[in-house]
GROMACS .gro file of C-alpha atoms in nm:
model
  398
    1MET     CA    1  -0.486  -0.642  -2.208
    2ASN     CA    2  -0.161  -0.466  -2.294
    3LYS     CA    3  -0.311  -0.256  -2.570
    4ASP     CA    4  -0.289   0.113  -2.644
    5ARG     CA    5  -0.648   0.202  -2.733
    6ILE     CA    6  -0.936  -0.015  -2.611
    7ILE     CA    7  -1.308   0.047  -2.649
    8TYR     CA    8  -1.561  -0.097  -2.408
    9ARG     CA    9  -1.897  -0.089  -2.584
   10ASN     CA   10  -2.253  -0.059  -2.458
   11GLY     CA   11  -2.187  -0.061  -2.086
   12LEU     CA   12  -2.426   0.103  -1.840
   13ILE     CA   13  -2.189   0.377  -1.729
   14THR     CA   14  -2.248   0.521  -1.382
   15GLY     CA   15  -2.028   0.790  -1.235
   16SER     CA   16  -1.940   1.017  -1.524
   17ASP     CA   17  -1.917   1.388  -1.452
   18PRO     CA   18  -2.186   1.491  -1.375
   19ALA     CA   19  -2.294   1.155  -1.233
   20GLN     CA   20  -2.550   0.977  -1.444
   21SER     CA   21  -2.626   0.631  -1.576
   22GLU     CA   22  -2.638   0.579  -1.950
   23VAL     CA   23  -2.556   0.308  -2.201
   24ALA     CA   24  -2.242   0.427  -2.377
   25ASP     CA   25  -1.898   0.336  -2.503
   26LEU     CA   26  -1.582   0.400  -2.302
   27VAL     CA   27  -1.244   0.441  -2.471
   28ILE     CA   28  -0.923   0.390  -2.273
   29GLU     CA   29  -0.605   0.515  -2.433
   30ASP     CA   30  -0.269   0.466  -2.263
   31GLY     CA   31  -0.435   0.421  -1.925
   32VAL     CA   32  -0.657   0.731  -1.945
   33ILE     CA   33  -1.022   0.774  -2.047
   34ALA     CA   34  -1.009   0.930  -2.393
   35GLU     CA   35  -1.377   0.926  -2.497
   36VAL     CA   36  -1.718   0.855  -2.350
   37GLY     CA   37  -2.023   0.847  -2.574
   38ARG     CA   38  -2.252   0.650  -2.798
   39ASP     CA   39  -2.148   0.463  -3.114
   40ILE     CA   40  -1.786   0.584  -3.106
   41THR     CA   41  -1.597   0.507  -3.426
   42GLY     CA   42  -1.228   0.495  -3.511
   43HIS     CA   43  -0.929   0.263  -3.483
   44PHE     CA   44  -0.904   0.046  -3.172
   45ASP     CA   45  -0.645  -0.208  -3.063
   46GLY     CA   46  -0.913  -0.401  -2.880
   47GLU     CA   47  -1.290  -0.406  -2.842
   48VAL     CA   48  -1.489  -0.547  -2.550
   49ASP     CA   49  -1.867  -0.586  -2.538
   50MET     CA   50  -2.010  -0.468  -2.206
   51THR     CA   51  -2.377  -0.513  -2.292
   52GLY     CA   52  -2.585  -0.580  -1.982
   53ARG     CA   53  -2.310  -0.484  -1.739
   54ARG     CA   54  -2.264  -0.175  -1.526
   55LEU     CA   55  -1.941   0.026  -1.523
   56ILE     CA   56  -1.849   0.243  -1.223
   57PRO     CA   57  -1.527   0.424  -1.131
   58ALA     CA   58  -1.264   0.207  -0.967
   59CYS     CA   59  -1.319   0.224  -0.594
   60ILE     CA   60  -1.103   0.401  -0.339
   61ASP     CA   61  -1.057   0.277   0.015
   62PRO     CA   62  -0.914   0.574   0.206
   63HIS     CA   63  -0.871   0.387   0.535
   64VAL     CA   64  -0.660   0.071   0.547
   65HIS     CA   65  -0.390  -0.059   0.779
   66PHE     CA   66  -0.157  -0.297   0.597
   67ALA     CA   67   0.142  -0.435   0.789
   68LEU     CA   68   0.044  -0.230   1.093
   69PRO     CA   69   0.249  -0.307   1.407
   70VAL     CA   70   0.057  -0.281   1.734
   71GLY     CA   71   0.272  -0.379   2.029
   72GLN     CA   72   0.399  -0.730   1.964
   73ARG     CA   73   0.135  -0.796   1.700
   74ILE     CA   74   0.109  -0.704   1.334
   75THR     CA   75  -0.194  -0.702   1.105
   76VAL     CA   76  -0.225  -1.011   0.893
   77ASP     CA   77  -0.212  -0.842   0.550
   78ASP     CA   78   0.102  -0.682   0.417
   79PHE     CA   79   0.089  -0.447   0.118
   80LEU     CA   80   0.103  -0.735  -0.129
   81SER     CA   81  -0.177  -0.948   0.014
   82GLY     CA   82  -0.382  -0.645   0.116
   83SER     CA   83  -0.362  -0.489  -0.228
   84ARG     CA   84  -0.467  -0.816  -0.389
   85LYS     CA   85  -0.772  -0.833  -0.162
   86ALA     CA   86  -0.855  -0.474  -0.250
   87MET     CA   87  -0.835  -0.532  -0.624
   88ALA     CA   88  -1.044  -0.849  -0.603
   89GLY     CA   89  -1.315  -0.634  -0.447
   90GLY     CA   90  -1.306  -0.354  -0.705
   91ILE     CA   91  -1.067  -0.119  -0.522
   92ALA     CA   92  -0.781   0.020  -0.729
   93THR     CA   93  -0.650   0.274  -0.478
   94VAL     CA   94  -0.601   0.254  -0.102
   95ILE     CA   95  -0.480   0.515   0.143
   96ASP     CA   96  -0.274   0.375   0.428
   97PHE     CA   97  -0.099   0.547   0.719
   98THR     CA   98   0.253   0.610   0.831
   99THR     CA   99   0.354   0.430   1.151
  100PRO     CA  100   0.563   0.677   1.353
  101GLU     CA  101   0.815   0.543   1.601
  102PRO     CA  102   0.991   0.724   1.885
  103GLY     CA  103   1.281   0.929   1.754
  104LEU     CA  104   1.158   0.935   1.395
  105THR     CA  105   1.039   1.252   1.225
  106LEU     CA  106   0.715   1.254   1.030
  107GLN     CA  107   0.913   1.263   0.708
  108ASP     CA  108   1.132   0.969   0.813
  109SER     CA  109   0.818   0.768   0.896
  110LEU     CA  110   0.684   0.861   0.555
  111ARG     CA  111   0.998   0.744   0.375
  112ASN     CA  112   0.988   0.413   0.562
  113ARG     CA  113   0.624   0.354   0.475
  114VAL     CA  114   0.679   0.439   0.109
  115LYS     CA  115   0.941   0.164   0.095
  116GLU     CA  116   0.704  -0.088   0.254
  117ALA     CA  117   0.426   0.001   0.011
  118ARG     CA  118   0.634  -0.075  -0.298
  119GLN     CA  119   0.521  -0.438  -0.297
  120ALA     CA  120   0.156  -0.337  -0.345
  121GLU     CA  121  -0.012  -0.421  -0.675
  122CYS     CA  122  -0.268  -0.141  -0.651
  123THR     CA  123  -0.210   0.232  -0.611
  124VAL     CA  124  -0.114   0.326  -0.255
  125LEU     CA  125  -0.140   0.678  -0.117
  126LEU     CA  126  -0.055   0.770   0.241
  127HIS     CA  127  -0.178   0.973   0.536
  128SER     CA  128   0.079   1.098   0.787
  129THR     CA  129   0.001   0.989   1.143
  130VAL     CA  130   0.070   1.264   1.397
  131VAL     CA  131   0.079   1.270   1.777
  132GLY     CA  132   0.054   1.609   1.947
  133TRP     CA  133   0.128   1.946   1.793
  134ASP     CA  134   0.396   2.208   1.845
  135ALA     CA  135   0.629   2.421   1.634
  136ASP     CA  136   0.863   2.130   1.566
  137ILE     CA  137   0.585   1.896   1.453
  138GLN     CA  138   0.441   2.172   1.237
  139GLY     CA  139   0.778   2.206   1.065
  140GLN     CA  140   0.783   1.832   1.002
  141ALA     CA  141   0.428   1.844   0.865
  142ASP     CA  142   0.533   2.126   0.630
  143LYS     CA  143   0.804   1.898   0.494
  144CYS     CA  144   0.549   1.619   0.444
  145LEU     CA  145   0.335   1.860   0.243
  146GLU     CA  146   0.640   1.930   0.024
  147MET     CA  147   0.678   1.553  -0.020
  148GLY     CA  148   0.321   1.529  -0.153
  149ILE     CA  149   0.132   1.421   0.160
  150GLY     CA  150  -0.180   1.627   0.214
  151SER     CA  151  -0.366   1.449   0.497
  152PHE     CA  152  -0.270   1.407   0.862
  153LYS     CA  153  -0.424   1.159   1.109
  154PHE     CA  154  -0.485   1.234   1.477
  155PHE     CA  155  -0.638   1.047   1.772
  156THR     CA  156  -0.838   1.205   2.053
  157THR     CA  157  -0.796   0.883   2.254
  158TYR     CA  158  -0.542   0.605   2.321
  159GLU     CA  159  -0.366   0.806   2.588
  160GLU     CA  160  -0.238   0.483   2.740
  161SER     CA  161  -0.033   0.409   2.428
  162GLY     CA  162   0.082   0.767   2.381
  163ARG     CA  163  -0.124   0.840   2.070
  164ARG     CA  164  -0.366   1.100   2.204
  165THR     CA  165  -0.363   1.460   2.081
  166SER     CA  166  -0.545   1.714   2.299
  167TYR     CA  167  -0.823   1.936   2.166
  168GLU     CA  168  -0.604   2.239   2.231
  169GLN     CA  169  -0.331   2.090   2.012
  170LEU     CA  170  -0.586   1.995   1.749
  171LEU     CA  171  -0.705   2.356   1.738
  172LYS     CA  172  -0.350   2.468   1.658
  173ALA     CA  173  -0.315   2.194   1.397
  174ALA     CA  174  -0.645   2.301   1.240
  175GLU     CA  175  -0.528   2.662   1.221
  176TRP     CA  176  -0.220   2.540   1.037
  177ALA     CA  177  -0.430   2.318   0.810
  178ALA     CA  178  -0.661   2.605   0.721
  179ALA     CA  179  -0.362   2.821   0.624
  180SER     CA  180  -0.170   2.549   0.440
  181GLY     CA  181  -0.454   2.364   0.267
  182ALA     CA  182  -0.377   2.039   0.451
  183ARG     CA  183  -0.653   1.801   0.558
  184LEU     CA  184  -0.693   1.661   0.908
  185ILE     CA  185  -0.855   1.324   0.971
  186VAL     CA  186  -0.945   1.226   1.325
  187HIS     CA  187  -1.028   0.916   1.524
  188ALA     CA  188  -1.293   1.079   1.743
  189GLU     CA  189  -1.356   0.927   2.084
  190ASP     CA  190  -1.335   1.152   2.388
  191GLN     CA  191  -1.075   1.007   2.621
  192ASP     CA  192  -1.240   1.139   2.937
  193SER     CA  193  -1.572   0.979   2.842
  194LEU     CA  194  -1.435   0.627   2.820
  195ILE     CA  195  -1.509   0.392   3.110
  196PRO     CA  196  -1.220   0.184   3.246
  197ALA     CA  197  -1.276  -0.190   3.266
  198GLU     CA  198  -1.233  -0.187   3.643
  199LYS     CA  199  -1.550   0.023   3.671
  200LEU     CA  200  -1.752  -0.238   3.478
  201PRO     CA  201  -1.868  -0.581   3.598
  202SER     CA  202  -1.583  -0.738   3.398
  203ASP     CA  203  -1.381  -0.695   3.080
  204SER     CA  204  -1.602  -0.946   2.898
  205PHE     CA  205  -1.709  -0.836   2.552
  206ARG     CA  206  -2.064  -0.818   2.684
  207PHE     CA  207  -1.952  -0.489   2.840
  208TYR     CA  208  -1.714  -0.373   2.566
  209GLU     CA  209  -1.948  -0.124   2.402
  210SER     CA  210  -2.026   0.023   2.745
  211SER     CA  211  -1.656   0.096   2.792
  212ARG     CA  212  -1.648   0.313   2.477
  213PRO     CA  213  -2.001   0.455   2.482
  214VAL     CA  214  -2.169   0.647   2.203
  215GLU     CA  215  -2.137   0.957   2.421
  216SER     CA  216  -1.758   0.946   2.380
  217GLU     CA  217  -1.794   0.969   2.002
  218VAL     CA  218  -2.058   1.242   2.029
  219LYS     CA  219  -1.851   1.458   2.262
  220ALA     CA  220  -1.536   1.430   2.051
  221ILE     CA  221  -1.725   1.515   1.731
  222GLU     CA  222  -1.890   1.813   1.898
  223LYS     CA  223  -1.547   1.942   2.003
  224LEU     CA  224  -1.408   1.890   1.653
  225ALA     CA  225  -1.711   2.057   1.495
  226SER     CA  226  -1.637   2.361   1.709
  227ILE     CA  227  -1.273   2.355   1.597
  228GLN     CA  228  -1.376   2.322   1.234
  229ASN     CA  229  -1.624   2.607   1.257
  230GLU     CA  230  -1.366   2.828   1.427
  231THR     CA  231  -1.085   2.761   1.179
  232GLY     CA  232  -1.253   2.661   0.853
  233ALA     CA  233  -1.006   2.374   0.819
  234ASN     CA  234  -1.079   2.063   0.614
  235ILE     CA  235  -1.145   1.802   0.884
  236ALA     CA  236  -1.288   1.452   0.843
  237ILE     CA  237  -1.402   1.213   1.113
  238VAL     CA  238  -1.312   0.854   1.027
  239HIS     CA  239  -1.515   0.541   1.108
  240VAL     CA  240  -1.820   0.718   1.252
  241SER     CA  241  -2.000   0.437   1.432
  242SER     CA  242  -2.339   0.585   1.522
  243GLY     CA  243  -2.628   0.794   1.408
  244SER     CA  244  -2.574   1.005   1.719
  245GLY     CA  245  -2.220   1.077   1.602
  246VAL     CA  246  -2.354   1.204   1.270
  247LYS     CA  247  -2.608   1.423   1.449
  248ALA     CA  248  -2.326   1.584   1.648
  249ALA     CA  249  -2.168   1.700   1.322
  250ILE     CA  250  -2.481   1.857   1.172
  251ASN     CA  251  -2.438   2.224   1.073
  252SER     CA  252  -2.061   2.193   1.082
  253GLY     CA  253  -1.829   2.158   0.787
  254LEU     CA  254  -1.695   1.823   0.905
  255LYS     CA  255  -1.676   1.541   0.653
  256LEU     CA  256  -1.778   1.198   0.775
  257GLU     CA  257  -1.664   0.846   0.692
  258THR     CA  258  -1.828   0.529   0.811
  259CYS     CA  259  -1.748   0.162   0.754
  260PRO     CA  260  -1.954  -0.137   0.635
  261GLN     CA  261  -1.925  -0.307   0.974
  262TYR     CA  262  -2.125  -0.030   1.142
  263LEU     CA  263  -2.394  -0.062   0.875
  264THR     CA  264  -2.420  -0.440   0.872
  265MET     CA  265  -2.352  -0.561   1.228
  266THR     CA  266  -2.460  -0.452   1.575
  267ARG     CA  267  -2.319  -0.485   1.925
  268ASP     CA  268  -2.526  -0.802   1.970
  269VAL     CA  269  -2.243  -1.002   1.811
  270PHE     CA  270  -2.023  -0.931   2.113
  271ALA     CA  271  -2.249  -1.146   2.331
  272GLY     CA  272  -2.250  -1.434   2.085
  273ALA     CA  273  -2.009  -1.722   2.041
  274GLY     CA  274  -1.662  -1.592   1.960
  275GLY     CA  275  -1.778  -1.235   2.005
  276TRP     CA  276  -1.420  -1.123   2.061
  277ARG     CA  277  -1.348  -1.185   1.693
  278TYR     CA  278  -1.549  -0.871   1.615
  279ALA     CA  279  -1.321  -0.644   1.818
  280VAL     CA  280  -1.313  -0.303   1.655
  281ALA     CA  281  -1.280   0.051   1.787
  282PRO     CA  282  -1.510   0.237   1.804
  283PRO     CA  283  -1.735  -0.057   1.893
  284LEU     CA  284  -2.032  -0.181   1.699
  285ARG     CA  285  -2.346  -0.005   1.821
  286SER     CA  286  -2.713  -0.075   1.888
  287ALA     CA  287  -2.967  -0.155   1.616
  288ALA     CA  288  -3.128   0.185   1.674
  289GLU     CA  289  -2.797   0.365   1.618
  290GLN     CA  290  -2.747   0.161   1.302
  291VAL     CA  291  -3.088   0.260   1.166
  292ASN     CA  292  -3.003   0.626   1.217
  293LEU     CA  293  -2.658   0.578   1.065
  294TRP     CA  294  -2.817   0.429   0.753
  295GLN     CA  295  -3.053   0.724   0.737
  296ALA     CA  296  -2.750   0.953   0.742
  297VAL     CA  297  -2.606   0.758   0.448
  298VAL     CA  298  -2.932   0.790   0.257
  299GLU     CA  299  -2.949   1.165   0.323
  300GLY     CA  300  -2.591   1.226   0.211
  301GLN     CA  301  -2.456   1.311   0.555
  302ILE     CA  302  -2.195   1.035   0.524
  303HIS     CA  303  -1.946   1.141   0.259
  304TRP     CA  304  -1.759   0.818   0.189
  305ILE     CA  305  -1.701   0.461   0.304
  306GLY     CA  306  -1.370   0.325   0.430
  307SER     CA  307  -1.301  -0.028   0.547
  308ASP     CA  308  -1.064   0.045   0.839
  309HIS     CA  309  -0.910  -0.284   0.729
  310ALA     CA  310  -0.686  -0.411   1.010
  311PRO     CA  311  -0.734  -0.783   1.075
  312PHE     CA  312  -0.497  -0.978   1.296
  313PRO     CA  313  -0.446  -1.354   1.284
  314VAL     CA  314  -0.751  -1.528   1.425
  315GLU     CA  315  -0.525  -1.703   1.675
  316ASP     CA  316  -0.447  -1.364   1.829
  317TYR     CA  317  -0.816  -1.295   1.894
  318ASP     CA  318  -0.876  -1.642   2.033
  319ALA     CA  319  -0.569  -1.628   2.256
  320ALA     CA  320  -0.704  -1.309   2.416
  321GLY     CA  321  -1.051  -1.463   2.439
  322ASP     CA  322  -1.339  -1.287   2.608
  323HIS     CA  323  -1.134  -0.997   2.744
  324PHE     CA  324  -1.163  -0.665   2.565
  325THR     CA  325  -0.860  -0.536   2.757
  326LYS     CA  326  -0.634  -0.799   2.599
  327THR     CA  327  -0.757  -0.842   2.243
  328PRO     CA  328  -0.619  -0.689   1.922
  329TYR     CA  329  -0.861  -0.454   1.748
  330GLY     CA  330  -0.938  -0.460   1.378
  331LEU     CA  331  -1.155  -0.635   1.119
  332ASP     CA  332  -1.107  -0.764   0.767
  333GLY     CA  333  -1.291  -0.557   0.508
  334VAL     CA  334  -1.093  -0.410   0.218
  335GLY     CA  335  -1.209  -0.678  -0.023
  336THR     CA  336  -1.578  -0.656   0.061
  337VAL     CA  337  -1.659  -0.283   0.086
  338LEU     CA  338  -1.820  -0.267  -0.257
  339SER     CA  339  -2.006  -0.598  -0.241
  340ARG     CA  340  -2.146  -0.521   0.104
  341MET     CA  341  -2.261  -0.175   0.002
  342ILE     CA  342  -2.432  -0.322  -0.304
  343GLU     CA  343  -2.595  -0.598  -0.100
  344HIS     CA  344  -2.708  -0.387   0.194
  345GLY     CA  345  -2.748  -0.053   0.020
  346VAL     CA  346  -2.840  -0.074  -0.347
  347LYS     CA  347  -3.025  -0.406  -0.346
  348THR     CA  348  -3.233  -0.306  -0.045
  349GLY     CA  349  -3.330   0.019  -0.215
  350ARG     CA  350  -3.165   0.235   0.050
  351ILE     CA  351  -2.927   0.403  -0.194
  352THR     CA  352  -2.901   0.447  -0.569
  353TRP     CA  353  -2.613   0.344  -0.790
  354ASP     CA  354  -2.508   0.708  -0.815
  355GLN     CA  355  -2.496   0.729  -0.436
  356LEU     CA  356  -2.289   0.411  -0.429
  357VAL     CA  357  -2.035   0.571  -0.662
  358SER     CA  358  -2.017   0.878  -0.441
  359LEU     CA  359  -1.964   0.665  -0.131
  360THR     CA  360  -1.705   0.428  -0.278
  361SER     CA  361  -1.497   0.665  -0.489
  362THR     CA  362  -1.608   1.020  -0.569
  363GLY     CA  363  -1.660   1.143  -0.212
  364ALA     CA  364  -1.314   1.045  -0.091
  365ALA     CA  365  -1.150   1.158  -0.415
  366LYS     CA  366  -1.294   1.506  -0.377
  367PHE     CA  367  -1.197   1.545  -0.012
  368TYR     CA  368  -0.842   1.419  -0.065
  369GLY     CA  369  -0.788   1.639  -0.369
  370ILE     CA  370  -0.748   1.369  -0.632
  371TYR     CA  371  -1.076   1.418  -0.820
  372PRO     CA  372  -1.148   1.390  -1.115
  373GLU     CA  373  -0.834   1.192  -1.197
  374TRP     CA  374  -0.976   0.944  -0.947
  375GLY     CA  375  -1.344   0.881  -0.878
  376SER     CA  376  -1.491   0.962  -1.220
  377LEU     CA  377  -1.555   0.804  -1.557
  378SER     CA  378  -1.498   1.121  -1.756
  379VAL     CA  379  -1.248   1.220  -2.023
  380GLY     CA  380  -0.906   1.264  -1.865
  381SER     CA  381  -0.975   1.040  -1.566
  382ARG     CA  382  -0.772   0.729  -1.488
  383GLY     CA  383  -0.869   0.438  -1.709
  384GLU     CA  384  -0.967   0.211  -1.420
  385PHE     CA  385  -1.321   0.097  -1.361
  386VAL     CA  386  -1.529  -0.178  -1.208
  387VAL     CA  387  -1.755  -0.402  -1.414
  388ILE     CA  388  -2.060  -0.524  -1.224
  389ASP     CA  389  -2.287  -0.799  -1.351
  390GLU     CA  390  -2.607  -0.733  -1.161
  391THR     CA  391  -2.747  -1.075  -1.252
  392SER     CA  392  -2.459  -1.288  -1.127
  393GLY     CA  393  -2.329  -1.037  -0.875
  394SER     CA  394  -1.976  -1.057  -1.011
  395ILE     CA  395  -1.734  -0.767  -0.963
  396GLU     CA  396  -1.428  -0.721  -1.182
  397LEU     CA  397  -1.170  -0.443  -1.169
  398VAL     CA  398  -1.048  -0.348  -1.517
   0.00000   0.00000   0.00000
């Protein structure tokens, strides 16, 4: 509706500040929440009855890869199709990544990515992807901060493709982040703990998880926890795949993200028909690791959910076949984060609706410094929300 002042009456509102669930009216005026309460009166340009439906803050997916080039391949969704998938699944905001190329500064990569993202139909924010750290890169990162980018992505692995940043460099980056207020987000797998394919029986997907063992995630997170404790920087570990990885972060100030795939699938799929179509890094883990990862979600040790959306055309997976050294890595997920967390989390009784809101919007919004404009249904917040019909299971982004 292209109206100025709309009231949504009698919805079960979940995710106000402080989080609670109550039947109330929600007034949106010029794209912002103007009032929340019972039996609100006044003039309205439109009125919508929400009786029997639940309203939660529009979701945020802080980890997507639209139009991501990897070698000669590119992920199947560009910013237009990816944003449409996101919105169909209740996500109004995604955070993508810059794609640095040799010879380009961080700020040049940022400008290029901003241009690409203009076709998106949802809100797109960006992380700056960084390789290494020295005085020159720090100067570039300072310029990105001035351009409004507050989060910087690093890898502790992928040395073969030139993306690895050493722990020593990460320590320096964390010292800078602590002083500047920037946030670091890290793909945490210890390079030296990975097992080359030639040391395994073969590069069949039956041995894929063995090549990137849980111990590699644990060791990297332990190193990063030490860096965080030493510097006090805001550091998040993305796509934590295991309960053991969470345990390695206990008593540190690290923030942790996981993804629905690690909560809903196990490494057993790799041995099944077409197992290569589930190629994702870090790998899917054992059922026991999944149980412990869910327990971490329940106990609030996982701070938000991201999809790590990065699917390639199915023909690319099938062309590589049962060879984890040849396949592209990445799964589809931006459109199903919310539905999967409802199905496997709320409906099973593992988490409450309030916890769902924290995992799908509030947690990420707080870490990335955009709360309460994002991630809340309170006065002054963005007038975007998801309507959930718990009977039919329908999800609609308003």
